[in-house]
Coordinates of C-alpha atoms in Angstrom, one line a residue:
Chain A
X1 CA -9.9 -1.2 98.7
X2 CA -9.6 2.0 100.6
X3 CA -10.6 1.7 104.3
X4 CA -13.4 4.0 105.4
X5 CA -11.1 6.0 107.7
X6 CA -8.5 6.4 104.9
X7 CA -11.2 7.6 102.5
X8 CA -12.3 10.2 105.0
X9 CA -8.8 11.4 105.4
X10 CA -8.4 11.7 101.6
X11 CA -11.8 13.6 101.4
X12 CA -10.5 16.0 104.1
X13 CA -7.2 16.5 102.2
X14 CA -9.1 17.2 99.0
X15 CA -11.2 19.9 100.7
X16 CA -8.1 21.4 102.4
X17 CA -6.5 21.5 99.0
X18 CA -9.5 23.3 97.4
X19 CA -9.5 25.8 100.3
X20 CA -5.8 26.5 99.8
X21 CA -6.4 27.0 96.0
X22 CA -9.0 29.5 96.9
X23 CA -6.6 31.2 99.4
X24 CA -3.9 31.5 96.8
X25 CA -6.1 32.7 93.9
X26 CA -8.4 34.7 96.2
X27 CA -5.5 36.7 97.4
X28 CA -5.3 38.1 93.8
X29 CA -9.0 37.9 93.0
X30 CA -8.6 35.9 89.8
X31 CA -6.8 33.1 88.3
X32 CA -7.0 29.7 86.6
X33 CA -9.5 28.2 89.1
X34 CA -11.3 25.7 86.8
X35 CA -8.4 23.5 85.9
X36 CA -6.9 23.7 89.4
X37 CA -10.0 22.5 91.1
X38 CA -10.5 19.7 88.7
X39 CA -7.2 17.9 89.7
X40 CA -7.6 18.5 93.4
X41 CA -8.8 15.0 94.1
X42 CA -6.0 13.3 92.1
X43 CA -3.5 15.5 94.0
X44 CA -5.1 14.4 97.3
X45 CA -4.7 10.7 96.5
X46 CA -1.2 11.1 95.2
X47 CA 0.2 13.2 98.1
X48 CA -2.1 11.5 100.7
X49 CA -1.5 7.9 99.9
X50 CA 0.5 7.0 96.9
X51 CA 3.7 9.1 96.6
X52 CA 7.0 8.8 98.3
X53 CA 8.3 12.2 99.3
X54 CA 9.8 14.2 102.1
X55 CA 8.7 18.0 102.5
X56 CA 12.1 18.4 104.5
X57 CA 14.0 17.2 101.5
X58 CA 12.1 18.1 98.4
X59 CA 15.0 17.1 96.1
X60 CA 15.4 13.5 97.5
X61 CA 16.7 11.6 94.5
X62 CA 14.5 8.6 94.7
X63 CA 11.3 10.6 95.4
X64 CA 8.2 10.2 93.3
X65 CA 7.9 13.1 90.9
X66 CA 5.0 15.2 89.7
X67 CA 5.1 17.2 86.4
X68 CA 2.1 19.5 85.9
X69 CA 2.4 20.0 82.1
X70 CA -0.8 22.0 82.3
X71 CA 1.4 24.5 84.1
X72 CA -1.5 27.0 84.7
X73 CA -2.7 24.6 87.4
X74 CA 0.3 25.5 89.4
X75 CA -1.8 26.9 92.2
X76 CA -3.4 23.4 92.8
X77 CA 0.1 22.0 93.3
X78 CA 1.2 24.9 95.5
X79 CA -2.0 24.4 97.6
X80 CA -1.1 20.7 98.0
X81 CA 2.5 21.4 98.8
X82 CA 1.6 24.0 101.4
X83 CA -0.9 21.7 103.1
X84 CA 1.8 19.0 103.2
X85 CA 4.3 21.3 104.7
X86 CA 6.8 21.9 101.9
X87 CA 6.6 25.6 102.6
X88 CA 4.6 27.9 105.0
X89 CA 0.9 28.1 104.3
X90 CA 0.9 31.9 104.4
X91 CA 3.2 31.9 101.3
X92 CA 0.2 31.0 99.2
X93 CA -0.9 34.6 99.4
X94 CA 2.2 35.7 97.5
X95 CA 0.9 34.0 94.3
X96 CA 2.1 36.1 91.3
X97 CA 3.3 39.0 93.5
X98 CA 6.5 40.6 92.6
X99 CA 9.5 38.4 93.6
X100 CA 7.2 35.5 94.6
X101 CA 8.3 31.8 94.8
X102 CA 4.8 30.9 93.4
X103 CA 4.5 32.1 89.8
X104 CA 1.3 31.4 87.8
X105 CA 3.0 28.5 85.9
X106 CA 5.2 25.9 87.6
X107 CA 9.0 26.8 88.0
X108 CA 11.3 24.1 89.3
X109 CA 13.9 26.8 90.3
X110 CA 11.5 28.8 92.5
X111 CA 9.2 26.4 94.5
X112 CA 10.2 23.7 96.9
X113 CA 8.5 20.4 95.7
X114 CA 7.9 21.6 92.1
X115 CA 9.9 19.1 89.9
X116 CA 9.4 20.7 86.4
X117 CA 9.1 24.0 84.8
X118 CA 6.0 24.1 82.6
X119 CA 3.7 26.6 81.0
X120 CA 4.3 26.4 77.2
X121 CA 1.7 23.6 76.8
X122 CA 3.0 20.2 75.8
X123 CA 6.5 20.7 77.1
X124 CA 6.0 19.0 80.4
X125 CA 5.2 15.7 78.6
X126 CA 8.7 15.3 77.1
X127 CA 10.3 16.6 80.4
X128 CA 8.4 14.0 82.4
X129 CA 9.4 11.2 80.0
X130 CA 13.0 12.3 80.2
X131 CA 12.8 12.3 84.1
X132 CA 11.2 8.9 84.2
X133 CA 13.7 7.6 81.8
X134 CA 16.6 9.0 83.8
X135 CA 15.3 7.5 87.0
X136 CA 15.0 4.2 85.3
X137 CA 18.5 4.3 84.0
X138 CA 19.7 5.0 87.5
X139 CA 17.8 1.9 88.7
X140 CA 15.6 3.9 91.0
X141 CA 12.1 2.5 91.9
X142 CA 10.3 5.8 91.9
X143 CA 7.7 6.9 89.5
X144 CA 6.8 10.2 87.6
X145 CA 3.2 11.4 87.6
X146 CA 2.4 13.6 84.7
X147 CA -0.7 15.8 84.5
X148 CA -1.8 16.8 81.0
X149 CA -4.9 18.7 80.1
X150 CA -7.4 17.5 77.5
X151 CA -7.1 20.8 75.7
X152 CA -3.3 20.6 76.1
X153 CA -3.5 17.4 74.1
X154 CA -4.1 19.5 71.0
X155 CA -0.3 20.1 71.1
X156 CA 1.7 17.8 68.7
X157 CA 4.5 17.5 71.2
X158 CA 2.2 15.5 73.6
X159 CA 2.0 12.8 71.0
X160 CA 5.6 12.8 70.2
X161 CA 6.3 12.3 73.9
X162 CA 3.7 9.6 74.2
X163 CA 5.0 7.7 71.2
X164 CA 8.5 7.8 72.7
X165 CA 7.3 6.6 76.2
X166 CA 5.3 3.8 74.6
X167 CA 8.0 2.7 72.2
X168 CA 10.7 2.7 74.8
X169 CA 8.5 1.2 77.5
X170 CA 9.0 4.0 80.1
X171 CA 6.9 2.0 82.6
X172 CA 7.7 4.1 85.6
X173 CA 5.6 6.9 84.0
X174 CA 2.0 7.5 84.9
X175 CA 0.3 9.8 82.5
X176 CA -2.8 11.5 83.9
X177 CA -5.1 13.2 81.5
X178 CA -7.3 15.9 83.2
X179 CA -10.2 15.4 80.9
X180 CA -12.4 18.3 82.2
X181 CA -13.9 18.8 78.8
X182 CA -13.1 22.4 78.4
X183 CA -10.3 24.7 77.2
X184 CA -10.0 28.5 77.1
X185 CA -12.3 29.0 74.0
X186 CA -15.0 26.6 75.1
X187 CA -15.7 22.9 75.1
X188 CA -12.8 20.7 73.9
X189 CA -15.3 18.9 71.7
X190 CA -16.0 22.1 69.9
X191 CA -12.6 23.8 69.8
X192 CA -10.5 20.8 68.6
X193 CA -11.8 17.4 69.8
X194 CA -9.0 14.9 70.7
X195 CA -11.0 11.8 70.0
X196 CA -10.9 8.7 72.2
X197 CA -8.0 9.1 74.7
X198 CA -8.1 5.5 75.9
X199 CA -7.9 4.1 72.4
X200 CA -5.2 6.6 71.4
X201 CA -3.0 5.8 74.3
X202 CA -3.5 2.0 73.8
X203 CA -2.4 2.6 70.2
X204 CA 0.7 4.5 71.5
X205 CA 1.8 1.5 73.6
X206 CA 0.3 2.4 76.9
X207 CA -2.0 0.5 79.3
X208 CA -4.9 2.9 79.5
X209 CA -8.0 3.3 81.6
X210 CA -10.7 5.9 82.1
X211 CA -12.0 6.6 85.6
X212 CA -14.0 9.2 87.4
X213 CA -11.2 11.6 88.2
X214 CA -13.1 13.2 91.1
X215 CA -13.8 9.9 92.8
X216 CA -11.2 9.3 95.5
X217 CA -11.7 5.4 95.6
X218 CA -11.4 5.0 91.8
X219 CA -8.3 7.3 91.9
X220 CA -6.8 5.2 94.7
X221 CA -7.4 1.9 92.8
X222 CA -6.0 3.2 89.5
X223 CA -3.0 5.0 91.1
X224 CA -2.0 2.1 93.4
X225 CA -2.0 -0.5 90.6
X226 CA 1.4 -2.2 90.1
X227 CA 3.4 -1.0 87.0
X228 CA 3.3 -3.4 84.2
X229 CA 5.9 -3.4 81.3
X230 CA 4.2 -0.4 79.7
X231 CA 3.6 3.2 80.7
X232 CA 0.2 3.8 82.2
X233 CA -2.4 6.3 81.1
X234 CA -5.2 7.2 83.4
X235 CA -7.9 9.3 81.8
X236 CA -9.5 11.4 84.6
X237 CA -13.0 12.1 83.8
X238 CA -13.3 15.4 85.8
X239 CA -15.5 18.4 86.1
X240 CA -13.8 21.8 85.5
X241 CA -14.2 23.9 88.7
X242 CA -15.1 20.7 90.7
X243 CA -16.1 21.4 94.3
X244 CA -17.5 24.9 93.9
X245 CA -21.0 24.7 92.4
X246 CA -21.0 28.2 91.1
X247 CA -17.7 27.7 89.3
X248 CA -18.7 24.2 88.0
X249 CA -21.8 25.8 86.4
X250 CA -19.9 28.7 84.8
X251 CA -19.6 27.9 81.1
X252 CA -16.3 29.8 80.6
X253 CA -14.4 28.8 83.8
X254 CA -10.9 28.5 82.6
X255 CA -9.8 31.7 84.3
X256 CA -12.2 33.6 86.5
X257 CA -12.4 35.5 89.7
X258 CA -14.6 37.2 92.2
X259 CA -14.5 39.8 95.0
X260 CA -13.3 39.0 98.5
X261 CA -16.8 38.2 99.7
X262 CA -17.3 35.7 97.0
X263 CA -14.1 33.8 97.7
X264 CA -15.0 33.9 101.5
X265 CA -18.4 32.4 100.7
X266 CA -16.8 29.6 98.6
X267 CA -14.2 28.8 101.3
X268 CA -17.0 28.8 103.9
X269 CA -18.9 26.2 102.0
X270 CA -15.9 23.9 101.9
X271 CA -15.0 24.6 105.5
X272 CA -18.6 23.4 106.4
X273 CA -18.0 20.2 104.5
X274 CA -14.7 19.7 106.3
X275 CA -16.4 20.2 109.7
X276 CA -19.0 17.6 108.7
X277 CA -16.3 15.0 108.4
X278 CA -14.7 15.7 111.7
Chain B
X1 CA 47.5 25.4 71.3
X2 CA 49.4 25.3 68.0
X3 CA 48.4 26.7 64.7
X4 CA 49.3 24.4 61.8
X5 CA 47.4 26.1 59.0
X6 CA 48.9 25.5 55.6
X7 CA 45.7 25.6 53.5
X8 CA 45.2 21.9 53.5
X9 CA 41.9 20.2 54.3
X10 CA 41.2 18.6 57.7
X11 CA 39.7 15.2 58.2
X12 CA 35.9 15.0 58.2
X13 CA 34.1 16.3 61.3
X14 CA 31.9 13.2 61.4
X15 CA 35.0 11.1 62.3
X16 CA 35.2 13.0 65.6
X17 CA 31.8 12.0 67.2
X18 CA 32.4 8.2 67.5
X19 CA 35.7 9.0 69.1
X20 CA 34.7 11.6 71.6
X21 CA 31.1 10.8 72.6
X22 CA 31.7 7.1 73.5
X23 CA 34.8 8.2 75.5
X24 CA 32.8 10.8 77.4
X25 CA 30.2 8.2 78.2
X26 CA 32.9 5.8 79.4
X27 CA 34.3 8.6 81.7
X28 CA 31.1 9.8 83.1
X29 CA 28.0 7.7 83.7
X30 CA 25.8 10.7 83.5
X31 CA 26.6 11.5 79.8
X32 CA 23.9 10.3 77.4
X33 CA 23.5 10.9 73.6
X34 CA 20.1 11.5 71.8
X35 CA 19.6 11.9 68.2
X36 CA 16.6 12.4 65.9
X37 CA 17.2 9.7 63.3
X38 CA 20.5 11.1 62.2
X39 CA 22.9 8.9 64.1
X40 CA 24.1 7.3 60.9
X41 CA 25.1 10.8 59.5
X42 CA 27.6 11.4 62.2
X43 CA 29.0 7.9 62.5
X44 CA 27.3 7.1 65.8
X45 CA 24.8 4.4 64.8
X46 CA 27.0 1.4 65.4
X47 CA 28.0 2.5 68.9
X48 CA 24.5 3.6 69.7
X49 CA 23.1 0.2 68.8
X50 CA 25.6 -1.5 71.1
X51 CA 24.8 0.9 73.9
X52 CA 21.0 1.1 74.3
X53 CA 21.4 2.4 77.8
X54 CA 23.5 5.4 76.8
X55 CA 22.1 6.3 73.3
X56 CA 18.6 7.1 72.4
X57 CA 17.1 7.5 69.0
X58 CA 14.1 9.7 69.5
X59 CA 13.0 9.3 65.9
X60 CA 12.1 12.3 63.7
X61 CA 10.7 14.3 66.7
X62 CA 13.3 17.1 67.5
X63 CA 11.0 19.1 69.9
X64 CA 10.4 15.9 72.0
X65 CA 14.1 15.1 71.9
X66 CA 15.0 18.5 73.3
X67 CA 12.3 18.1 76.1
X68 CA 13.5 14.6 77.0
X69 CA 17.0 15.9 77.2
X70 CA 15.9 18.7 79.5
X71 CA 14.0 16.1 81.7
X72 CA 17.2 13.8 81.8
X73 CA 19.2 16.9 82.8
X74 CA 16.9 17.7 85.7
X75 CA 17.5 14.3 87.3
X76 CA 21.3 14.7 86.9
X77 CA 22.3 13.6 83.4
X78 CA 24.4 15.4 80.9
X79 CA 22.7 15.0 77.6
X80 CA 24.2 15.7 74.1
X81 CA 21.6 15.9 71.4
X82 CA 22.2 16.1 67.7
X83 CA 20.2 16.8 64.5
X84 CA 20.7 19.1 61.5
X85 CA 21.1 22.7 62.2
X86 CA 17.7 24.0 61.1
X87 CA 16.0 21.4 63.3
X88 CA 18.3 22.0 66.2
X89 CA 17.4 25.6 66.1
X90 CA 14.1 26.6 64.5
X91 CA 12.3 23.3 64.9
X92 CA 12.8 22.9 68.7
X93 CA 13.5 26.5 69.7
X94 CA 10.7 26.8 72.3
X95 CA 11.7 23.5 73.9
X96 CA 15.4 24.5 74.1
X97 CA 14.5 28.0 75.3
X98 CA 12.1 26.9 78.0
X99 CA 12.5 23.3 79.0
X100 CA 16.3 23.5 78.9
X101 CA 17.4 27.2 79.1
X102 CA 14.8 28.9 81.3
X103 CA 14.5 25.9 83.6
X104 CA 18.3 25.6 84.0
X105 CA 18.4 22.1 82.6
X106 CA 21.9 22.1 81.0
X107 CA 22.2 20.4 77.6
X108 CA 24.6 20.3 74.7
X109 CA 23.0 20.7 71.3
X110 CA 24.9 19.9 68.1
X111 CA 23.5 21.3 64.8
X112 CA 25.1 19.7 61.8
X113 CA 25.7 21.4 58.5
X114 CA 25.3 25.2 59.2
X115 CA 24.5 27.5 56.4
X116 CA 26.0 26.6 53.0
X117 CA 27.4 23.3 54.4
X118 CA 23.8 22.0 53.9
X119 CA 24.7 21.9 50.2
X120 CA 22.7 19.3 48.4
X121 CA 20.0 19.1 51.1
X122 CA 19.1 22.6 49.9
X123 CA 17.4 25.7 51.2
X124 CA 15.0 23.9 53.6
X125 CA 18.0 22.5 55.5
X126 CA 20.2 25.5 55.3
X127 CA 20.2 27.6 58.6
X128 CA 21.5 31.1 58.1
X129 CA 19.6 32.1 61.3
X130 CA 20.5 29.5 64.0
X131 CA 23.1 31.8 65.7
X132 CA 20.6 34.6 65.7
X133 CA 18.0 32.4 67.5
X134 CA 20.4 30.9 70.0
X135 CA 21.9 34.3 70.9
X136 CA 18.6 35.3 72.4
X137 CA 18.6 32.5 74.9
X138 CA 20.1 34.0 78.1
X139 CA 23.1 32.1 79.4
X140 CA 23.5 30.1 76.1
X141 CA 26.9 29.4 74.7
X142 CA 27.3 29.2 70.9
X143 CA 30.3 27.6 69.1
X144 CA 30.9 28.0 65.4
X145 CA 33.5 25.3 64.9
X146 CA 36.5 25.7 62.6
X147 CA 38.1 22.3 62.6
X148 CA 38.2 18.9 64.2
X149 CA 40.7 19.7 66.9
X150 CA 38.4 22.5 68.1
X151 CA 35.3 20.3 67.9
X152 CA 37.0 17.4 69.9
X153 CA 38.2 19.7 72.7
X154 CA 35.1 21.9 73.1
X155 CA 32.7 18.9 72.9
X156 CA 34.5 17.3 75.8
X157 CA 34.3 20.4 77.8
X158 CA 30.7 21.3 77.0
X159 CA 29.1 18.4 79.0
X160 CA 30.3 20.0 82.2
X161 CA 29.4 23.6 81.2
X162 CA 26.3 25.3 82.6
X163 CA 23.4 26.4 80.3
X164 CA 22.5 25.5 76.8
X165 CA 25.5 24.9 74.7
X166 CA 25.0 25.1 70.8
X167 CA 27.5 23.7 68.4
X168 CA 27.2 24.5 64.7
X169 CA 29.5 22.1 62.9
X170 CA 30.0 21.0 59.3
X171 CA 30.0 17.2 58.8
X172 CA 32.5 17.2 56.0
X173 CA 36.0 18.8 55.8
X174 CA 37.0 22.3 56.7
X175 CA 40.5 23.8 56.3
X176 CA 42.8 22.5 59.1
X177 CA 43.9 25.3 61.5
X178 CA 44.8 23.8 64.8
X179 CA 47.1 21.0 65.8
X180 CA 45.1 17.9 67.1
X181 CA 44.9 17.9 70.9
X182 CA 44.8 21.7 71.1
X183 CA 43.0 23.1 74.1
X184 CA 40.5 25.9 73.6
X185 CA 38.9 28.3 76.3
X186 CA 35.2 29.0 75.7
X187 CA 34.6 32.7 75.3
X188 CA 38.2 33.5 74.4
X189 CA 39.0 34.2 70.8
X190 CA 42.3 33.3 69.2
X191 CA 44.6 35.4 67.0
X192 CA 45.5 33.0 64.2
X193 CA 47.4 35.3 61.8
X194 CA 49.2 38.5 62.7
X195 CA 50.8 40.3 59.7
X196 CA 49.9 43.7 61.0
X197 CA 47.2 46.3 61.9
X198 CA 46.0 47.5 58.6
X199 CA 42.7 45.8 59.4
X200 CA 41.4 42.9 61.6
X201 CA 39.3 40.0 60.2
X202 CA 37.0 38.4 62.8
X203 CA 36.0 34.9 61.5
X204 CA 34.5 31.7 62.6
X205 CA 33.5 28.2 61.4
X206 CA 34.1 27.5 57.7
X207 CA 35.2 31.2 57.2
X208 CA 38.3 31.0 59.3
X209 CA 40.4 29.1 56.8
X210 CA 39.2 31.6 54.1
X211 CA 40.1 34.5 56.3
X212 CA 43.6 33.1 56.8
X213 CA 44.1 32.6 53.0
X214 CA 42.8 36.1 52.5
X215 CA 45.4 37.4 54.9
X216 CA 48.3 35.6 53.2
X217 CA 47.1 37.0 49.8
X218 CA 46.7 40.6 51.1
X219 CA 50.2 40.4 52.6
X220 CA 51.5 39.6 49.1
X221 CA 49.9 42.8 48.0
X222 CA 51.5 44.8 50.9
X223 CA 48.4 44.9 53.1
X224 CA 49.0 43.5 56.5
X225 CA 46.0 42.2 58.5
X226 CA 45.3 40.3 61.7
X227 CA 42.9 37.3 61.8
X228 CA 41.1 36.3 65.0
X229 CA 39.0 33.1 65.4
X230 CA 35.8 34.1 67.3
X231 CA 34.7 30.5 67.6
X232 CA 32.6 31.4 70.6
X233 CA 29.9 33.8 69.3
X234 CA 28.3 33.9 72.7
X235 CA 29.7 35.0 75.1
X236 CA 31.7 37.1 72.6
X237 CA 35.3 37.9 73.6
X238 CA 34.7 41.6 73.8
X239 CA 38.0 42.4 75.3
X240 CA 39.8 40.9 72.2
X241 CA 37.3 42.5 69.8
X242 CA 37.8 46.0 71.4
X243 CA 41.5 45.5 71.6
X244 CA 42.1 44.5 68.0
X245 CA 39.5 47.0 66.6
X246 CA 41.3 49.7 68.5
X247 CA 44.7 48.7 67.2
X248 CA 43.6 48.2 63.5
X249 CA 40.9 50.8 63.2
X250 CA 39.1 48.7 60.5
X251 CA 37.1 45.5 61.0
X252 CA 35.8 42.8 58.6
X253 CA 33.6 40.0 59.9
X254 CA 33.3 36.7 58.0
X255 CA 30.5 34.3 58.8
X256 CA 28.5 31.5 57.2
X257 CA 25.2 33.0 58.5
X258 CA 22.8 35.8 57.8
X259 CA 24.5 39.1 58.7
X260 CA 21.4 39.8 60.9
X261 CA 21.8 38.2 64.3
X262 CA 25.1 36.4 63.9
X263 CA 28.8 37.1 64.4
X264 CA 28.5 40.4 62.4
X265 CA 25.8 41.6 64.7
X266 CA 27.6 40.5 67.8
X267 CA 30.8 42.3 66.8
X268 CA 28.9 45.5 65.7
X269 CA 26.9 45.7 69.0
X270 CA 30.2 45.4 71.0
X271 CA 32.0 47.9 68.9
X272 CA 29.2 50.5 68.6
X273 CA 28.7 50.6 72.3
X274 CA 32.4 50.4 73.4
X275 CA 34.8 51.5 70.6
X276 CA 33.1 52.7 67.3
X277 CA 35.1 51.4 64.4
X278 CA 34.4 51.0 60.7
X279 CA 33.0 47.5 60.0
X280 CA 32.4 45.6 56.8
X281 CA 31.1 42.1 56.6
X282 CA 31.2 38.9 54.6
X283 CA 28.0 37.2 55.4
X284 CA 24.7 36.2 53.8
X285 CA 22.7 39.3 52.8
X286 CA 19.4 38.4 54.4
X287 CA 18.5 35.7 51.8
X288 CA 17.0 32.2 52.1
X289 CA 19.3 29.2 51.2
X290 CA 19.1 27.2 48.0
X291 CA 20.4 23.9 46.7
X292 CA 23.8 23.2 45.2
X293 CA 27.3 22.0 45.9
X294 CA 29.0 23.9 48.8
X295 CA 31.6 25.6 46.5
X296 CA 28.8 26.8 44.3
X297 CA 26.9 28.2 47.2
X298 CA 29.9 29.9 48.7
X299 CA 30.2 31.8 45.5
X300 CA 26.4 32.3 45.2
X301 CA 26.3 33.9 48.7
X302 CA 29.6 35.7 48.5
X303 CA 31.3 33.6 51.3
X304 CA 34.7 33.6 49.5
X305 CA 38.3 34.5 50.1
X306 CA 38.1 37.0 47.3
X307 CA 35.1 38.8 48.8
X308 CA 37.0 39.0 52.2
X309 CA 39.9 40.6 50.4
X310 CA 37.6 43.1 48.6
X311 CA 35.9 44.0 52.0
X312 CA 39.2 44.5 53.7
X313 CA 40.3 47.0 51.0
X314 CA 36.9 48.8 51.2
X315 CA 37.1 49.1 55.0
X316 CA 40.6 50.3 55.1
X317 CA 39.4 53.2 52.9
X318 CA 37.0 54.2 55.7
X319 CA 39.8 54.6 58.3

């Protein structure tokens, strides 16, 4: 169980991450807001409580690693890394600018704290399996946390990687499905349904659970569970655009934007929530 | 480096892997070997089964294998992956391009049975385009292997080389050219016959032995050519290409690949921009592959000693 004070800290962190996402994407006026906001709570729990890492030494060999295979959610990771001190907060405003260290999709060569280059959907899954396998071969105790979109799971490579991870018992891998129910062209259930994630992952040799992926306590319980002999899949039941009511209620919210005043209004709302927790 | 060519066949390439890969793994704990259900085809299955912590059968899933290799590389390993040429190129191209190349995860890729070497596996398994694809990956290195001495030495070197390294290698026997134990320098071509400067033949892979045979026969007819092995198609040894083209004034390329995108294209790009020279080629003329014994396919696609001789005579006329 998460203590009340810890829960408050995580809630604050999740709000700070959301504000930072809006800082980054707002500096441009548009971006992949929906799928960045949906994983903000999972990132808060991972970086707030679960993971072993050192912002001063982002390449530390036995760090826990994060692979955001849904690479377009890069700004959510950048927001988290900036809040946690991997690089200056002001750098968020360079998102997608010429010469930036923060490209729209994650790049391990450019950004301190980014462990994998992703963007061509599905590819991060195999990379994460390889990283986890490598850490296991080296006898390290660290884990790899992999974010995969529900729409991304249309890609065949996702299931090749899952089959390998299950078959070879890559049990230091935690596979997080951001099941926010939407992809670019509409509802995942309409575009190309992926069927029952929990049953599929169990069939692929994983321990699999479904939780409310925007509920910090449920996230903490699921992410702090001891590893068994199988890899673990956590299906995050999330809301695309979570935390900003207008974005949540926008049907096509994969990529969207607004003027400066809109972003300020959204950030003000979050800042008020943050103050209320102080 | 000693050239011992006498027209005889070499031993089979697939004998090399179980000698070299286990030795590399023994020397360096970071070397790992991955395959996509074709370990048994290159003599690696027994060792792999005995070394489950160094060899990983990814099953028939080449894209995933390339991605896993990239992930292993990103945490410090030196992966060697193997499958047949079409699957090592077309089937996992995006994964090799992005997860490995773009992300600077250094991996070695072996594509078995290039071009007509796919023989009885037929057109579906016959890559005439693998070099063209790999040439477009920035920083990639491409080796079209002529004999077992070359494979053994370059494979040993490749695990410590940066970028994506692509080997196209027959599994059976080519013509022997180099003494076992010879050392090769990536990116440096080798003059393997030097009768004279009537023309120069740039060859690689299975075509090198044929080019040397053609040079001997041409010498008998009073035409004296030079043969160079451009086993590294990328980066091309431009200095050697420009130098020999300048001395000879007539060039023939010989490759087991579509003439679009392979050795012919590389040589033509180099010469057109640096030292325009008449070029003729022995290559596949933009066709799909088909099934048959290798000697039949060599005739069918014109990858023969006689055609090299014809092309040399033609290009000399253009001087």
